[in-house]
PDB file of C-alpha atoms in Angstrom:
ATOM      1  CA  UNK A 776     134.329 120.224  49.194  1.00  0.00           C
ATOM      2  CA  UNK A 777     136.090 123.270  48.265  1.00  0.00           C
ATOM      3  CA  UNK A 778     136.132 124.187  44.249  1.00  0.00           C
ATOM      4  CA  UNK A 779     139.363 125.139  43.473  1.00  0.00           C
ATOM      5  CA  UNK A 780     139.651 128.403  41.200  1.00  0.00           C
ATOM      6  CA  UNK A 781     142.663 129.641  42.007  1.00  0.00           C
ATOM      7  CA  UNK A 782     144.590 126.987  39.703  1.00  0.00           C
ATOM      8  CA  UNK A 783     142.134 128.083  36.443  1.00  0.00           C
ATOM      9  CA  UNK A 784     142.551 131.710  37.133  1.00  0.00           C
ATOM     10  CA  UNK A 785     146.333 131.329  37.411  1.00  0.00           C
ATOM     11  CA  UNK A 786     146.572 129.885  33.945  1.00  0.00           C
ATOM     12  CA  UNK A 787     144.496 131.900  32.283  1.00  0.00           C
ATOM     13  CA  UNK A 788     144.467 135.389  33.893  1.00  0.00           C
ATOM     14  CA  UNK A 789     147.879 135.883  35.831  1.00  0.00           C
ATOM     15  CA  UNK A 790     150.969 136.902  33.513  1.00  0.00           C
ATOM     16  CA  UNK A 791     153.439 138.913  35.571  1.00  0.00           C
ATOM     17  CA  UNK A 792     157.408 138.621  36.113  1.00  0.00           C
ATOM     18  CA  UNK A 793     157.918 137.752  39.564  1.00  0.00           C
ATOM     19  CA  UNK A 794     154.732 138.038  41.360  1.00  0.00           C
ATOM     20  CA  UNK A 795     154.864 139.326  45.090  1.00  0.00           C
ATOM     21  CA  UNK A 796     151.827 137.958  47.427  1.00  0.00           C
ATOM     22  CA  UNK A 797     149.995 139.510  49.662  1.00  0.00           C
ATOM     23  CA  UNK A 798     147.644 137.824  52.367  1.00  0.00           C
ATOM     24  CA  UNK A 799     144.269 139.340  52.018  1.00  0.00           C
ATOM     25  CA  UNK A 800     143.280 140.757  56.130  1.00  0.00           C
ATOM     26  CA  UNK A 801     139.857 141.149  57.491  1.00  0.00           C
ATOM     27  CA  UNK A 802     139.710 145.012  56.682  1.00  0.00           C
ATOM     28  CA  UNK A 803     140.751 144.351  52.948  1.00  0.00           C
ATOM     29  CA  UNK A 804     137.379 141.977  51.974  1.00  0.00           C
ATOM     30  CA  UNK A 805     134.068 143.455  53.167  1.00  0.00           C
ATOM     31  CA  UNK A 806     131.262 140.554  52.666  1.00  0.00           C
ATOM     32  CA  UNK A 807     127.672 142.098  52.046  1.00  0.00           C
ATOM     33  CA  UNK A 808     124.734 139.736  52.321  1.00  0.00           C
ATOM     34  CA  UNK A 809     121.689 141.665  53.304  1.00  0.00           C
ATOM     35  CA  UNK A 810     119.437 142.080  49.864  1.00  0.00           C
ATOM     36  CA  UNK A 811     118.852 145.827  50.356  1.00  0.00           C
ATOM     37  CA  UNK A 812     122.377 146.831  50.394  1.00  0.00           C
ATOM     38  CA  UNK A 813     123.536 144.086  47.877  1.00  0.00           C
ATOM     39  CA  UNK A 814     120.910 145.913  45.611  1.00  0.00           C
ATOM     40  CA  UNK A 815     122.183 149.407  46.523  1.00  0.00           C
ATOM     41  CA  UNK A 816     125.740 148.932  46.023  1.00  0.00           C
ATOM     42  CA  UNK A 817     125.300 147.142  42.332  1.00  0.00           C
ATOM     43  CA  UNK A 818     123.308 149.385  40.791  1.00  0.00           C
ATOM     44  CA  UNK A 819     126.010 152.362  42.010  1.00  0.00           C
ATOM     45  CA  UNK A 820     128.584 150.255  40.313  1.00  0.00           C
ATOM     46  CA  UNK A 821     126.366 149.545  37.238  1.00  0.00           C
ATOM     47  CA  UNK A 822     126.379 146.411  38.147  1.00  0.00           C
ATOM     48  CA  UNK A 823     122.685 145.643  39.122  1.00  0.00           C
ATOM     49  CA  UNK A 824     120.897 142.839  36.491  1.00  0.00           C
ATOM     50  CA  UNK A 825     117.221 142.181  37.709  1.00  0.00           C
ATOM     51  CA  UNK A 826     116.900 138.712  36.273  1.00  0.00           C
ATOM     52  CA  UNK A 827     120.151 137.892  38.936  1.00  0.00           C
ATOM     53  CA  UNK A 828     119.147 136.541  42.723  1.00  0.00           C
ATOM     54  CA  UNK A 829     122.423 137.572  44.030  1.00  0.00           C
ATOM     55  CA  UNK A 830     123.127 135.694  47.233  1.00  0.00           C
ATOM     56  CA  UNK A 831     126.508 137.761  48.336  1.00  0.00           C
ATOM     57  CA  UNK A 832     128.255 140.662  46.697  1.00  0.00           C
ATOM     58  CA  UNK A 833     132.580 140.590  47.677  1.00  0.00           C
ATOM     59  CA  UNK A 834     134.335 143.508  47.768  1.00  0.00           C
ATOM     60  CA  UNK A 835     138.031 143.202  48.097  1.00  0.00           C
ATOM     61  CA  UNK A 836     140.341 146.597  48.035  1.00  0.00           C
ATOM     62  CA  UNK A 837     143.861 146.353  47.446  1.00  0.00           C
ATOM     63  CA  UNK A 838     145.684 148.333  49.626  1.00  0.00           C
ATOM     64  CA  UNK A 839     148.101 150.399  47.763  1.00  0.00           C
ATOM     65  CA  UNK A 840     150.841 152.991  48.732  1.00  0.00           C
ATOM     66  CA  UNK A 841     150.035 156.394  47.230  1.00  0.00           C
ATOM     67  CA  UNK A 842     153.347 157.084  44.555  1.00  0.00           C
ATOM     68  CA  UNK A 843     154.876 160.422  45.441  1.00  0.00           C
ATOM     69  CA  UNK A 844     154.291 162.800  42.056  1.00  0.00           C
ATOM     70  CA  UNK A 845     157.145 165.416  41.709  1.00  0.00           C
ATOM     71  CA  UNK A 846     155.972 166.720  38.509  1.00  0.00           C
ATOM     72  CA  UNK A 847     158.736 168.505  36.447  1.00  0.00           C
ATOM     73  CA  UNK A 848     158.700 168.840  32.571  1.00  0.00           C
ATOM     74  CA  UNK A 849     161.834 167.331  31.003  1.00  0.00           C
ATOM     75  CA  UNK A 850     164.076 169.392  28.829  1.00  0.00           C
ATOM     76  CA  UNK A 851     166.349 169.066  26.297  1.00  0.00           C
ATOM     77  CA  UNK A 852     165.405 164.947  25.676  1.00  0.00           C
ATOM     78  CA  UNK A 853     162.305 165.447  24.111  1.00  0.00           C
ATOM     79  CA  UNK A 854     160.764 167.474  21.294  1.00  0.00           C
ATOM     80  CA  UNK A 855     158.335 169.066  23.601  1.00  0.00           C
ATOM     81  CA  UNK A 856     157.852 170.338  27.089  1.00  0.00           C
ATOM     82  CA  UNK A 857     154.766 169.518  28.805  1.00  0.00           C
ATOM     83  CA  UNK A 858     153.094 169.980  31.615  1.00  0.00           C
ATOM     84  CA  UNK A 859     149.838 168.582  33.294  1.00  0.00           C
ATOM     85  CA  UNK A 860     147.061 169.990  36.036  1.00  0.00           C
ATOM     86  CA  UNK A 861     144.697 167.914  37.604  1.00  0.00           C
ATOM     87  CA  UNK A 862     141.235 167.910  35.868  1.00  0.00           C
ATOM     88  CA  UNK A 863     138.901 165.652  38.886  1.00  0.00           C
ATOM     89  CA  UNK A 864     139.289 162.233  40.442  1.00  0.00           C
ATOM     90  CA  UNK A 865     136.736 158.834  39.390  1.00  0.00           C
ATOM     91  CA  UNK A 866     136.013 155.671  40.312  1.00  0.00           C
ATOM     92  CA  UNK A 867     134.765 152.546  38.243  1.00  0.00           C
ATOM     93  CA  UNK A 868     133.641 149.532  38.022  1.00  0.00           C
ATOM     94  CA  UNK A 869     134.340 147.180  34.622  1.00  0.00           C
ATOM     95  CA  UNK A 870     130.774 146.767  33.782  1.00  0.00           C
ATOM     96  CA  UNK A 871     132.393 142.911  31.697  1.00  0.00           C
ATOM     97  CA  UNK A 872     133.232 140.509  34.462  1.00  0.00           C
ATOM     98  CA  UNK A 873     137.014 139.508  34.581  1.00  0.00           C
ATOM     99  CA  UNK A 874     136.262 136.195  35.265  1.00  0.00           C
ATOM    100  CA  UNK A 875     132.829 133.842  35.286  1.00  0.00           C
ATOM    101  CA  UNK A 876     132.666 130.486  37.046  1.00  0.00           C
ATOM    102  CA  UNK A 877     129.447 128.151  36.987  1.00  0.00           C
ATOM    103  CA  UNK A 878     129.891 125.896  40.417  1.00  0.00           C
ATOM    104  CA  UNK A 879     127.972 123.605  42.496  1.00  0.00           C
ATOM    105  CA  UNK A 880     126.852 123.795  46.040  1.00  0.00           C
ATOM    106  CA  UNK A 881     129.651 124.351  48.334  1.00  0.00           C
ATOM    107  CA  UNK A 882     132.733 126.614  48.674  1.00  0.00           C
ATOM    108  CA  UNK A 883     135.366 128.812  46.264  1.00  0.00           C
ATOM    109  CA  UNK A 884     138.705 129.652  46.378  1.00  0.00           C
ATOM    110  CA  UNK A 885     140.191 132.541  44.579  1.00  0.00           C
ATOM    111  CA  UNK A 886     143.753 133.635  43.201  1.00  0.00           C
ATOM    112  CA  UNK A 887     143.117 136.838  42.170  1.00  0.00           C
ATOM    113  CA  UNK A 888     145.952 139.368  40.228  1.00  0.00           C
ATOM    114  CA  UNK A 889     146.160 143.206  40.803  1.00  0.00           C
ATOM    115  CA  UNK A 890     148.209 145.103  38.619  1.00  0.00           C
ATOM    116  CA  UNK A 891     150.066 147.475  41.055  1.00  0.00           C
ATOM    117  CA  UNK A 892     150.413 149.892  38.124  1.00  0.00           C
ATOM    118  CA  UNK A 893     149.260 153.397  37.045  1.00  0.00           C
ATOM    119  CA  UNK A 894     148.225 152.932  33.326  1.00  0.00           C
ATOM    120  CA  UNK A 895     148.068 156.160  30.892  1.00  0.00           C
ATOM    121  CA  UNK A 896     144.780 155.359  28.731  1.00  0.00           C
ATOM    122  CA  UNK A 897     145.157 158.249  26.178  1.00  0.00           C
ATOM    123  CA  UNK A 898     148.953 159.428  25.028  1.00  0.00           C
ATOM    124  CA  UNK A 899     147.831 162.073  22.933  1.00  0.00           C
ATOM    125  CA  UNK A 900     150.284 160.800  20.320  1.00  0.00           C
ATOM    126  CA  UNK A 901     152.843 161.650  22.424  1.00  0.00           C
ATOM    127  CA  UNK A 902     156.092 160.035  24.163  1.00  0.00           C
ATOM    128  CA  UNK A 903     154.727 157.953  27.353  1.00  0.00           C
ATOM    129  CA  UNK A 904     157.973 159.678  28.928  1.00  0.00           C
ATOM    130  CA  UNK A 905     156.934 162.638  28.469  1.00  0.00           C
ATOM    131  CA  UNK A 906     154.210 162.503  30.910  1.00  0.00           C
ATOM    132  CA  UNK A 907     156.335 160.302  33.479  1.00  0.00           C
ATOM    133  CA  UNK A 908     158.534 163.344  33.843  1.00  0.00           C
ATOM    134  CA  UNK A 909     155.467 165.229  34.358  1.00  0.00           C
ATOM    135  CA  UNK A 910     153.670 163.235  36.434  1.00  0.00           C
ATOM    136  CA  UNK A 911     156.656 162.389  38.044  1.00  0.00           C
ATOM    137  CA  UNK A 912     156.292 158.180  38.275  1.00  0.00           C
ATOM    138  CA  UNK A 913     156.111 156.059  35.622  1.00  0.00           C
ATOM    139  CA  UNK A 914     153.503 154.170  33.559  1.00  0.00           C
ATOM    140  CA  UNK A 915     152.425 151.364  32.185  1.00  0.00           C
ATOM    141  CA  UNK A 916     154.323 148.780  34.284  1.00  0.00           C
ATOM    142  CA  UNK A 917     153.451 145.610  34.269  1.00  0.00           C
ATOM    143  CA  UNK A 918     153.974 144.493  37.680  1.00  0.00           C
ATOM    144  CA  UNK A 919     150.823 141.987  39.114  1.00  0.00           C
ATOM    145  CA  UNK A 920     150.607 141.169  42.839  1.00  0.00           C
ATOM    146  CA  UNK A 921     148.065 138.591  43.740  1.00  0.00           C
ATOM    147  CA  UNK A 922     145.388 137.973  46.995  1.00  0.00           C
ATOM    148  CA  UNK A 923     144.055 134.494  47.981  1.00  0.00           C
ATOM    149  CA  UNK A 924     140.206 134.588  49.385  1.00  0.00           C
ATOM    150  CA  UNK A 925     138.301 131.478  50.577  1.00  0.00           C
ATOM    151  CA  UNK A 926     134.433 131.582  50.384  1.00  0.00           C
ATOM    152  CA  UNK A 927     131.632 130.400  52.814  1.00  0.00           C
ATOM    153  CA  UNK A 928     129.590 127.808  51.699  1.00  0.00           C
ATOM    154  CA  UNK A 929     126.508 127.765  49.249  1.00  0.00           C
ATOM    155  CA  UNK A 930     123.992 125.549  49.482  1.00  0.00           C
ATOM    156  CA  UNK A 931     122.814 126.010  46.026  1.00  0.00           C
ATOM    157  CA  UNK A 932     124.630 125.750  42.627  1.00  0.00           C
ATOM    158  CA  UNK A 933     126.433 129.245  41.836  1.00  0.00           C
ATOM    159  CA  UNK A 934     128.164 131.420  39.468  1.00  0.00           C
ATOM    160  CA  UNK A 935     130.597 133.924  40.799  1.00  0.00           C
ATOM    161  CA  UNK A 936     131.149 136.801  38.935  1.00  0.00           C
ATOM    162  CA  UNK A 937     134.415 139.201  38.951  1.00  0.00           C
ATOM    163  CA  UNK A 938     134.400 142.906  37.922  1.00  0.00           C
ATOM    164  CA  UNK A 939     138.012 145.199  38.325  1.00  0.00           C
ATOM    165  CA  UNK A 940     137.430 148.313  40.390  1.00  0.00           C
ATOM    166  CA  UNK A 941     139.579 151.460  39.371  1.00  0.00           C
ATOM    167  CA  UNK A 942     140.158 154.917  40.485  1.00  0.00           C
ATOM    168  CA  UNK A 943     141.375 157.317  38.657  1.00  0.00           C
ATOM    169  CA  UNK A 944     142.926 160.900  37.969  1.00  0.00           C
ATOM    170  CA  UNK A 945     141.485 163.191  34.765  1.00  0.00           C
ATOM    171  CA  UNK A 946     144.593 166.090  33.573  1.00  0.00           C
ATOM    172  CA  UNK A 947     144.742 168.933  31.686  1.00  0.00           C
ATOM    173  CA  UNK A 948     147.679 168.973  29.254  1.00  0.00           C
ATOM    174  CA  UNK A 949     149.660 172.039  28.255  1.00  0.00           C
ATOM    175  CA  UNK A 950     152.618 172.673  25.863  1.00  0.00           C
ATOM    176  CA  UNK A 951     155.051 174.643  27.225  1.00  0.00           C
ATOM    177  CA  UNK A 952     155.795 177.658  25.212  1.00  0.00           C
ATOM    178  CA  UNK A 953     157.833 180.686  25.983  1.00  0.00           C
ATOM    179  CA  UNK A 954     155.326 183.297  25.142  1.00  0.00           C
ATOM    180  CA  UNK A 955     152.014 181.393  26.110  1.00  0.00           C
ATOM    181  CA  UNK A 956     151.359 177.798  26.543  1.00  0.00           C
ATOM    182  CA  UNK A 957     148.677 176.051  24.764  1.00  0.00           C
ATOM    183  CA  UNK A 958     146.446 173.134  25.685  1.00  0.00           C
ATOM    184  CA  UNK A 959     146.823 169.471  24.025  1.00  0.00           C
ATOM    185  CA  UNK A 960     144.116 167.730  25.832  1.00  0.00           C
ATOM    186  CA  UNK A 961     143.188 165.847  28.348  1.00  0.00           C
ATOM    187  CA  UNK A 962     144.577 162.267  29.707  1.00  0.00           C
ATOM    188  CA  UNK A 963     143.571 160.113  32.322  1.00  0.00           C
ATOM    189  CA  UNK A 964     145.809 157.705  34.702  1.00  0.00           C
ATOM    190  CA  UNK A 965     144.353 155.082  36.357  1.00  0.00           C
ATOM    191  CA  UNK A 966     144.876 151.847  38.480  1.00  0.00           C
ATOM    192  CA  UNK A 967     143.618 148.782  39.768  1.00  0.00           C
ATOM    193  CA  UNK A 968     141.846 149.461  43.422  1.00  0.00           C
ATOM    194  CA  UNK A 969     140.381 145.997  44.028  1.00  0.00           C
ATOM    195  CA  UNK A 970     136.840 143.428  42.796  1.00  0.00           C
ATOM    196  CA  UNK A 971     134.022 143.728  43.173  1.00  0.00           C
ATOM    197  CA  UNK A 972     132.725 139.926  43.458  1.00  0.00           C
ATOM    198  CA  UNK A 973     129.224 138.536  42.298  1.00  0.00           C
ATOM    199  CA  UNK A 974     127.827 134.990  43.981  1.00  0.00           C
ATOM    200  CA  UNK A 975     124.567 134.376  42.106  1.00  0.00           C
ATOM    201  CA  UNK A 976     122.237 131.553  42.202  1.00  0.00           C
ATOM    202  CA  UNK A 977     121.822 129.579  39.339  1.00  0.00           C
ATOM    203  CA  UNK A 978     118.225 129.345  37.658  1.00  0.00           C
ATOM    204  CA  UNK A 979     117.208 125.415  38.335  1.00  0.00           C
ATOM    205  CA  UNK A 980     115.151 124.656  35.336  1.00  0.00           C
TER     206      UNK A 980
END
């Protein structure tokens, strides 16, 4: 019988203002269940514990639109002009797991929420605005979408695990000055690409 996450998740992760939902497709979850790769692919996400017999490692990707940037420093709203350059691209893994469920043999559903937003994680002490109208989209929405998944089935007892995946965008950023510009810092914008899911077998004392 089928252990129903979806409702506990929903309480206590999901808070979002009219949620759209997507059906997860084939080509969005990618199942890995050979012991090699399951190794391979958790210790590149930092993920890897030695003590863990992992029986299945879940990726889901969220497939999301690339925004259009039109950057262009605002004038004459704000007390400075700035500008950005790209600095290098990333990708992580949140090494804390969103979510931890202990479960008995069987099967799992999940709810899971995305946040289809682009979130600044340094401001500089700066206006967020300013580097909307630089970037040229804006920041720190709060919009969530959410994907359903349904598991096989375990024989044994089992914990699934949850980590957020995230890529993001490193920038240079410049005060613009009529004789030369100088250089604030650097920012970083990033967003939600998908989970990286852990089923691992419980220890049987």
């Amino acid at each position: 019988m089928k252990k129903l996450l979806s409702m506990v998740l929903a309480l206590g992760m999901i808070a979002s203002i009219n949620p759209s939902v997507f059906a997860l497709s084939t080509e969005n979850v990618t199942i890995i269940k050979n012991e090699i790769e399951i190794s391979e692919i958790l210790k590149e996400k930092g993920l890897y514990d030695e003590s863990e017999e992992v029986l299945a490692v879940i990726e889901i990707d969220k497939s999301t639109p690339e925004v259009s940037s039109t950057p262009s420093p605002h004038r004459g709203i704000f007390t400075k002009d700035i500008y950005v350059e790209i600095d290098g691209a990333y990708s992580r893994t949140e090494y804390s797991a969103k979510f931890t469920h202990n479960l008995p043999p069987g099967s799992f559903d999940l709810e899971l929420p995305f946040s289809s937003g682009r979130i600044l994680n340094d401001n500089l002490g700066l206006k967020v605005e300013l580097f909307e109208s630089a970037l040229g989209y804006e920041l720190n929405d709060s919009t969530t979408d959410k994907f359903s998944y349904d598991s096989e089935h375990y024989s044994y007892p089992f914990t699934v695990k949850g980590h957020i995946n995230y890529d993001g965008e490193y920038y240079k950023v410049y005060d613009k000055d009529l004789i030369f510009d100088d250089y604030i810092g650097q920012i970083s914008v990033e967003r939600e690409t998908g989970y990286t899911i852990k089923v691992v077998k419980q220890q049987v004392e």
